Short mmCIF file of N, CA and C in Angstrom, two decimals:
data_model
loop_
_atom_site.label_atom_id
_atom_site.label_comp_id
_atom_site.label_asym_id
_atom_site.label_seq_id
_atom_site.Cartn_x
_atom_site.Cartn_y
_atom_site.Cartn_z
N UNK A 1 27.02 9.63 -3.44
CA UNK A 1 25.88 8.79 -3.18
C UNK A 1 25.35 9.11 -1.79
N UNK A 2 24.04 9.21 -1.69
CA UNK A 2 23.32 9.13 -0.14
C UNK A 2 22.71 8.39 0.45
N UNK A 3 23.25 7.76 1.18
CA UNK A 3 22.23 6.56 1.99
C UNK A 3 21.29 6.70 2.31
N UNK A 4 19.89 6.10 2.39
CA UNK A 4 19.00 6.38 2.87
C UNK A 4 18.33 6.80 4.08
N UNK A 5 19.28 6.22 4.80
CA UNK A 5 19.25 6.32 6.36
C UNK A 5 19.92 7.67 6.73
N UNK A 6 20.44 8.27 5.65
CA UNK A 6 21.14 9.48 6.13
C UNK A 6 19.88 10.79 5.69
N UNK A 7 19.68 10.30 4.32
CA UNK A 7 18.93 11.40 3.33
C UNK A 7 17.28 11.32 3.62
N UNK A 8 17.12 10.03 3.96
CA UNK A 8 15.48 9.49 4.31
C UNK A 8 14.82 10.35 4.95
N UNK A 9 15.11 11.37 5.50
CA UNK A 9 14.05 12.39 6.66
C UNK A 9 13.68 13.41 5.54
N UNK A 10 12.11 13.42 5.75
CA UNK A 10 11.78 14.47 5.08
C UNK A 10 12.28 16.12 5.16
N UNK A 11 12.71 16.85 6.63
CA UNK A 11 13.68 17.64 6.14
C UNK A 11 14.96 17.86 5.51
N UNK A 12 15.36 16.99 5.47
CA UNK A 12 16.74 16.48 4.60
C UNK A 12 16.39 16.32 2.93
N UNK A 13 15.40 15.75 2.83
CA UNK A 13 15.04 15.66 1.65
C UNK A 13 15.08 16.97 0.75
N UNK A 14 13.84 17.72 1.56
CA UNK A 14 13.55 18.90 1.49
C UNK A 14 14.68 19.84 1.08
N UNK A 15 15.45 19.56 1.67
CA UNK A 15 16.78 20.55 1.75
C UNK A 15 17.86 19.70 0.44
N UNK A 16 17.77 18.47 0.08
CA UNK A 16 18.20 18.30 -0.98
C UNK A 16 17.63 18.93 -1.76
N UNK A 17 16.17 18.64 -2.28
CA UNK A 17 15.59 19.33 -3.59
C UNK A 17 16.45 20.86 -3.80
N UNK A 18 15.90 21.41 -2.48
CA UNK A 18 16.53 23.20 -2.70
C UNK A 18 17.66 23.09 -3.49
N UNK A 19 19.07 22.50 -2.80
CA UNK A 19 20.37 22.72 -2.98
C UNK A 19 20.15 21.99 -4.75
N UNK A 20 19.52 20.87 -4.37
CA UNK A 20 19.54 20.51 -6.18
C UNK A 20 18.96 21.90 -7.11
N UNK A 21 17.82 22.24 -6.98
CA UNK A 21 17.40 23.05 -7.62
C UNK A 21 18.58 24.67 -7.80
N UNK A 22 19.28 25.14 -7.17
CA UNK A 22 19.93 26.23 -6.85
C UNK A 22 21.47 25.57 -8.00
N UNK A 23 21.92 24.46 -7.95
CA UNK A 23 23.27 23.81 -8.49
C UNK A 23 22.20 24.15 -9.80
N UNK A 24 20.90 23.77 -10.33
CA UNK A 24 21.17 23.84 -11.41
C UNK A 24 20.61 25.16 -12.10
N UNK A 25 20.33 26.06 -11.26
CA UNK A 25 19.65 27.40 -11.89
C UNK A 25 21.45 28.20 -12.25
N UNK A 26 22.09 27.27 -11.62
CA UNK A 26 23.07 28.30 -12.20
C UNK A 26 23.88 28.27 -13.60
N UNK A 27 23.10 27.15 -14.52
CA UNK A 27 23.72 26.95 -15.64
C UNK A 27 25.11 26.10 -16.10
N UNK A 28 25.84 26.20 -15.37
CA UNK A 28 27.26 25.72 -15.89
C UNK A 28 27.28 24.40 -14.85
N UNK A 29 26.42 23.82 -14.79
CA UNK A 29 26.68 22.07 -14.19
C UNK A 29 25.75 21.28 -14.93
N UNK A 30 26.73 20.25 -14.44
CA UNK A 30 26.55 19.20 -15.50
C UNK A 30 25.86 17.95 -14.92
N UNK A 31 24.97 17.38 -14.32
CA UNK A 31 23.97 16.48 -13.92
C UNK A 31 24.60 14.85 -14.77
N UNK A 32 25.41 14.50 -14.58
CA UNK A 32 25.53 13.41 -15.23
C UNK A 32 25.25 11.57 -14.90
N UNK A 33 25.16 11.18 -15.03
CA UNK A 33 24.92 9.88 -14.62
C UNK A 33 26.77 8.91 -14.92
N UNK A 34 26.79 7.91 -13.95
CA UNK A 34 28.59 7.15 -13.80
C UNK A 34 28.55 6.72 -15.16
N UNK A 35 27.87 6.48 -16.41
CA UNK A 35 27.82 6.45 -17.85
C UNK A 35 28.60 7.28 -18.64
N UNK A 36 27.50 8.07 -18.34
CA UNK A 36 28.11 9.56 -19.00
C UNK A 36 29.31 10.19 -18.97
N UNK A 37 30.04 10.15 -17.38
CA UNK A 37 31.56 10.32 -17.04
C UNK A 37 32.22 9.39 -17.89
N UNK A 38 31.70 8.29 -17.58
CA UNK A 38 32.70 7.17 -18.42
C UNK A 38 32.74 7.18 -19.29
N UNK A 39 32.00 7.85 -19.94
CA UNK A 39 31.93 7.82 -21.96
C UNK A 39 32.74 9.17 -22.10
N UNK A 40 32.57 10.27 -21.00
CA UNK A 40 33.11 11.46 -21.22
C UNK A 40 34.84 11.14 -21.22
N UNK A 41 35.24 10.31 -19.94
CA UNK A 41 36.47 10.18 -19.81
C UNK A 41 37.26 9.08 -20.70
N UNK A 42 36.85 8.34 -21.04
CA UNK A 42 37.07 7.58 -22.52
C UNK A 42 37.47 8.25 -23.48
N UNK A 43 36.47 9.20 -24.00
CA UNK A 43 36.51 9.72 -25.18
C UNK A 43 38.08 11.29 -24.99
N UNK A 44 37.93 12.07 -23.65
CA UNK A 44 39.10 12.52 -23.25
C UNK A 44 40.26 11.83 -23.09
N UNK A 45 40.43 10.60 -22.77
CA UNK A 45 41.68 9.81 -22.72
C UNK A 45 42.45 9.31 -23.98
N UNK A 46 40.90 8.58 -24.93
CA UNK A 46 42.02 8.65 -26.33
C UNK A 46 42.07 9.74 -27.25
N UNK A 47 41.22 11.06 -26.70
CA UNK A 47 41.88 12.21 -27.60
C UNK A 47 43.59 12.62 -27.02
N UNK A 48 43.85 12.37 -25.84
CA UNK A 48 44.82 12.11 -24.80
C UNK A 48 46.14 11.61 -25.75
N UNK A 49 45.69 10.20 -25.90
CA UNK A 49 46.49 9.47 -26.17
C UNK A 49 46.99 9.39 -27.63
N UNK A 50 46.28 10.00 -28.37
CA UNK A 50 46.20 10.21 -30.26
C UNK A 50 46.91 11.52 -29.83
N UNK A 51 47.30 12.36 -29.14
CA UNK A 51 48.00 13.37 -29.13
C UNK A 51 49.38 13.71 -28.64
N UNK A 52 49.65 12.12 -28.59
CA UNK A 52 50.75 11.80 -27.89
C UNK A 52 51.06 12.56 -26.23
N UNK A 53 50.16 13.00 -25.60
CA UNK A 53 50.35 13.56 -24.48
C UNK A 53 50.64 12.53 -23.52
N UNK A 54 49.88 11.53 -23.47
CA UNK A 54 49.94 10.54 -22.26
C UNK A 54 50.78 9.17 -22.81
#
């Protein structure tokens, strides 16, 4: 997460977009929202657990 007071300056900004844009030209990341993890790690935990691993 970025505070505003940290990220708020327009060169900072600026320099987020880039680094955002560059993470995702490279294909293999995953942009997710704290949902999405949680549904991801859910659904990994009781394949987990139906496999007797954990």
């Amino acid at each position: 997460m970025l505070h505003p007071q940290v990220i708020g300056k327009p060169q900072r900004v600026r320099a987020l977009g880039r680094l955002l844009d560059h993470i995702a030209r490279r294909g293999d990341v995953w942009f997710a929202t704290g949902a999405q993890i949680a549904d991801w790690w859910r659904s990994r935990s009781a394949a987990l657990h139906d496999d007797g691993q954990v």
